[in-house]
């Protein structure tokens, strides 16, 4: 805005300068305007014939102006007495042929032929306007006859001068013009320099548009003719024709670029492109069309183009286009200037400095103002880029800290703050792969009295007790000889992991156990001491089970599992500590039968799928189902995750998943028949993603069940993907391109890199139950869930919360912007028939129509 003020100050200064200039430019020595008579007659009429014609008419206006006529006109002026040295000036330099006759007492004394169809060098005075000097003597009656013919606008502004007065006036005028051309040329070079430095197209267009305007003005005034090609009238006429459409093309190109119209006003932009195209055609047309048609079409295009530009400035300004303010003011100056000049030409305004040079002043100021605007725009764009970069850095930092928090959450038990099962597994894994030539004892401690305590004192007290126990156990095991840290940070080392609420784990270098048996026994005894809580001595009855690497197992999972088996043995119950004994491992035998039973169950169709609904927030409509495997008809029920674990270990997961997919399609057909066209999500094991033909299988299945297209969603867990990131990503991508939606399951339960998750072609993220359960009571969990939701939203995922069991949690999630929930709050997974009843009960209860 400072620029605009400066600009008005400048304009004010120029206007106040005006009176002086005017006094000089229209000096009092101009001779009085003689009255003019005219007639139309062929040029080759002999002079006496023309003089004798009776149809001479007096001219009403001061300046003959017949518009676009091509005929010959004659003008006749009687000279009053005056100074001897005189000049006739016709200040319109576009006339094709002008013949000047001076008659003294009826006798022809001088004849001069001029016009812009004749070489410049033949002019009596070397000037863009037509100037004819002549001499008069007192006492003689002088008359001037002019014959004029032209193909453009027929205007003949005739003025008579005393010779010296004319030269004075011309000098002043030339000086003003030089100033004007100087301003435009400076503008051009200045912006050209900026363009060459910055390579910003807008600057180039501005240079071209200013050049186009300058060239047009100079050509109209005949200056280019005089300076560049005085011997080539045809070239002058050709450039005259081309100057208008070329100036239009450049002006429109600049406006498009400066106002960014292709983004901000696509329709106007298209219109301008059309006018640009037509103007280019008009440039070519100058070579083939006749003069009159050519000039008229160029002027028509120029008028329509400038009309659009006049309107688009204010409209864009109103629409808050940051450039449009400058543009509108600059353009208005040009228009006002031009109109002042035009109004003066039509006799509506008196002749003075401002009306005479309005067009030049307007365009000069326009040039200066737009140069300022361009600089401002450049500055703004740099600023914006800088701000965008800063915002990006801030977002990156926020994401990084969220990632760290998630990671921390994923690796720690929320209650005790100790490393969790995942950390424990990672640590053992790391140990046995990094230093595999040593022996390690993997120990788990189970608090076997905890259930009884909970029944007596309630959950809250149990939680407090577990916290106390974790602190105490950690300080006891850290003193054990050969103990290995599970996590080491700058502040501390942690030796104990929280595997489950009532189970802890630690790892000892086995060689040290044999070396210091007393210390071990002493530690165990300390562990068994009751905890002092609220004045009570509470026995936690810890039972320890231990498995040794590498004797008892060579992989982390089996080591931990066997430590658990040892911990559950009678020996551990009796003595507090037991080592794994393969002979007593009933699990392995059981497992064998279990595997063969599962294989049979799969073949005989004894497995079943239950469905659990998924509800959208805040609309509370059911938007989908998740299919979960069940093995009904067994004496001892097998939990789904155990069943899946067995299937994965034995290769049965391949036929199992395919059966689940086919079964889901059948279930969905039934759902649709009953008027519930909902999607069904199917859980996919990481092993499936490693089957080379899995994507192919899914695609074929889906294409033979067209109506279910896009309605079977695959759920993959984030941790499973991490086992083989590259291949999983490849498989998911090919499924995604085949139009099969993917959902990330159990998000937040393990550690995975967000930058990896970001690459997955998923549309949905399911936040793990472990994060959701306690958001009602734990502020820390709330922060994590909120961050996760926001982050997932910013990455474009829909967010589902799993394991929602009560209304409080649901309401909280709704307020956090979570998109969907799933959990016992709605219903546990149900077989299809029961689910249908549930759905329609719900619909009638809510009096709602069935959802789509
Ligand atoms: P998941 O995919 O996370 O499935 C959700 C589990 O949470 C289900 O356990 C479900 O019954 C349970 N659940 C739902 N709402 C609540 C709630 O409000 N509170 C609580 N405490 N639990 C809730 P389910 O059916 O025992 O399945 C366990 C896991 O087994 C599944 O976890 C999934 O990873 C796996 N699984 C189940 N069916 C299949 C299958 O067909 N294929 C594969 N590959 N895996 C399956
Ligand atoms: Ca799932
Ligand atoms: Ca899940």
PDB file of C-alpha atoms and ligand atoms in Angstrom, residues 609 612 626-630 639-641 644 648 653 656-657 660 683-685 688 715 717 745-746 768-769 802-805 822-825 827 829, ligand 1:
ATOM      1  CA  UNK A 609     -17.144 -67.277  10.506  1.00  0.00           C
ATOM      2  CA  UNK A 612     -18.748 -58.152  14.208  1.00  0.00           C
ATOM      3  CA  UNK A 626     -15.337 -57.909  10.319  1.00  0.00           C
ATOM      4  CA  UNK A 627     -15.203 -61.684   9.738  1.00  0.00           C
ATOM      5  CA  UNK A 628     -13.588 -63.633  12.607  1.00  0.00           C
ATOM      6  CA  UNK A 629     -12.823 -67.339  12.552  1.00  0.00           C
ATOM      7  CA  UNK A 630     -14.466 -69.750  15.027  1.00  0.00           C
ATOM      8  CA  UNK A 639      -9.244 -68.945  20.798  1.00  0.00           C
ATOM      9  CA  UNK A 640      -9.049 -67.510  17.299  1.00  0.00           C
ATOM     10  CA  UNK A 641      -5.508 -66.173  17.666  1.00  0.00           C
ATOM     11  CA  UNK A 644      -4.431 -68.831  13.554  1.00  0.00           C
ATOM     12  CA  UNK A 648       0.498 -70.182  10.373  1.00  0.00           C
ATOM     13  CA  UNK A 653      -3.079 -70.679   6.832  1.00  0.00           C
ATOM     14  CA  UNK A 656      -7.728 -71.364   5.704  1.00  0.00           C
ATOM     15  CA  UNK A 657      -7.528 -67.770   4.441  1.00  0.00           C
ATOM     16  CA  UNK A 660     -12.431 -67.412   4.843  1.00  0.00           C
ATOM     17  CA  UNK A 683      -8.004 -60.748   8.329  1.00  0.00           C
ATOM     18  CA  UNK A 684      -4.963 -61.672   6.287  1.00  0.00           C
ATOM     19  CA  UNK A 685      -1.892 -63.330   7.743  1.00  0.00           C
ATOM     20  CA  UNK A 688      -0.553 -65.057   2.883  1.00  0.00           C
ATOM     21  CA  UNK A 715      -6.967 -56.335   7.146  1.00  0.00           C
ATOM     22  CA  UNK A 717      -1.489 -56.011  10.975  1.00  0.00           C
ATOM     23  CA  UNK A 745      -4.955 -53.671  11.793  1.00  0.00           C
ATOM     24  CA  UNK A 746      -3.743 -53.500  15.407  1.00  0.00           C
ATOM     25  CA  UNK A 768      -5.330 -51.489  18.649  1.00  0.00           C
ATOM     26  CA  UNK A 769      -7.557 -52.358  21.586  1.00  0.00           C
ATOM     27  CA  UNK A 802     -11.118 -51.451  18.194  1.00  0.00           C
ATOM     28  CA  UNK A 803     -12.389 -52.978  21.400  1.00  0.00           C
ATOM     29  CA  UNK A 804     -14.791 -50.229  22.461  1.00  0.00           C
ATOM     30  CA  UNK A 805     -16.685 -51.707  25.377  1.00  0.00           C
ATOM     31  CA  UNK A 822     -15.958 -51.636  16.813  1.00  0.00           C
ATOM     32  CA  UNK A 823     -16.354 -53.623  19.988  1.00  0.00           C
ATOM     33  CA  UNK A 824     -18.508 -55.300  22.590  1.00  0.00           C
ATOM     34  CA  UNK A 825     -20.377 -52.013  23.116  1.00  0.00           C
ATOM     35  CA  UNK A 827     -22.014 -56.697  20.140  1.00  0.00           C
ATOM     36  CA  UNK A 829     -18.918 -61.257  16.958  1.00  0.00           C
TER      37      UNK A 829
HETATM   38  P1  LIG B   1      -8.356 -58.840  15.518  1.00  0.00           P
HETATM   39  O1  LIG B   1      -8.284 -58.812  14.064  1.00  0.00           O
HETATM   40  O2  LIG B   1      -7.798 -57.692  16.244  1.00  0.00           O
HETATM   41  O3  LIG B   1      -9.880 -59.015  15.907  1.00  0.00           O
HETATM   42  C1  LIG B   1     -10.516 -58.399  16.951  1.00  0.00           C
HETATM   43  C2  LIG B   1     -10.568 -59.295  18.141  1.00  0.00           C
HETATM   44  O4  LIG B   1     -11.042 -58.530  19.235  1.00  0.00           O
HETATM   45  C3  LIG B   1     -11.533 -60.429  17.969  1.00  0.00           C
HETATM   46  O5  LIG B   1     -11.044 -61.500  18.714  1.00  0.00           O
HETATM   47  C4  LIG B   1     -12.784 -59.878  18.620  1.00  0.00           C
HETATM   48  O6  LIG B   1     -13.677 -60.877  19.081  1.00  0.00           O
HETATM   49  C5  LIG B   1     -12.208 -59.118  19.739  1.00  0.00           C
HETATM   50  N1  LIG B   1     -13.070 -58.039  20.213  1.00  0.00           N
HETATM   51  C6  LIG B   1     -13.927 -57.302  19.500  1.00  0.00           C
HETATM   52  N2  LIG B   1     -14.505 -56.354  20.255  1.00  0.00           N
HETATM   53  C7  LIG B   1     -13.973 -56.484  21.492  1.00  0.00           C
HETATM   54  C8  LIG B   1     -14.169 -55.789  22.727  1.00  0.00           C
HETATM   55  O7  LIG B   1     -14.924 -54.831  22.820  1.00  0.00           O
HETATM   56  N3  LIG B   1     -13.427 -56.181  23.798  1.00  0.00           N
HETATM   57  C9  LIG B   1     -12.567 -57.252  23.725  1.00  0.00           C
HETATM   58  N4  LIG B   1     -11.886 -57.618  24.817  1.00  0.00           N
HETATM   59  N5  LIG B   1     -12.352 -57.926  22.568  1.00  0.00           N
HETATM   60  C10 LIG B   1     -13.057 -57.553  21.465  1.00  0.00           C
HETATM   61  P2  LIG B   1     -10.988 -62.984  18.143  1.00  0.00           P
HETATM   62  O8  LIG B   1     -12.181 -63.260  17.337  1.00  0.00           O
HETATM   63  O9  LIG B   1     -10.659 -63.856  19.269  1.00  0.00           O
HETATM   64  O10 LIG B   1      -9.772 -62.919  17.157  1.00  0.00           O
HETATM   65  C11 LIG B   1      -8.479 -62.700  17.610  1.00  0.00           C
HETATM   66  C12 LIG B   1      -7.511 -62.469  16.511  1.00  0.00           C
HETATM   67  O11 LIG B   1      -7.373 -63.615  15.666  1.00  0.00           O
HETATM   68  C13 LIG B   1      -7.953 -61.380  15.553  1.00  0.00           C
HETATM   69  O12 LIG B   1      -7.628 -60.131  16.080  1.00  0.00           O
HETATM   70  C14 LIG B   1      -7.173 -61.734  14.313  1.00  0.00           C
HETATM   71  O13 LIG B   1      -5.877 -61.224  14.406  1.00  0.00           O
HETATM   72  C15 LIG B   1      -7.114 -63.219  14.375  1.00  0.00           C
HETATM   73  N6  LIG B   1      -8.143 -63.760  13.469  1.00  0.00           N
HETATM   74  C16 LIG B   1      -9.462 -64.016  13.706  1.00  0.00           C
HETATM   75  N7  LIG B   1     -10.040 -64.543  12.598  1.00  0.00           N
HETATM   76  C17 LIG B   1      -9.088 -64.598  11.635  1.00  0.00           C
HETATM   77  C18 LIG B   1      -9.073 -65.048  10.274  1.00  0.00           C
HETATM   78  O14 LIG B   1     -10.061 -65.440   9.685  1.00  0.00           O
HETATM   79  N8  LIG B   1      -7.873 -64.974   9.611  1.00  0.00           N
HETATM   80  C19 LIG B   1      -6.748 -64.508  10.231  1.00  0.00           C
HETATM   81  N9  LIG B   1      -5.593 -64.477   9.506  1.00  0.00           N
HETATM   82  N10 LIG B   1      -6.733 -64.067  11.489  1.00  0.00           N
HETATM   83  C20 LIG B   1      -7.906 -64.119  12.197  1.00  0.00           C
END
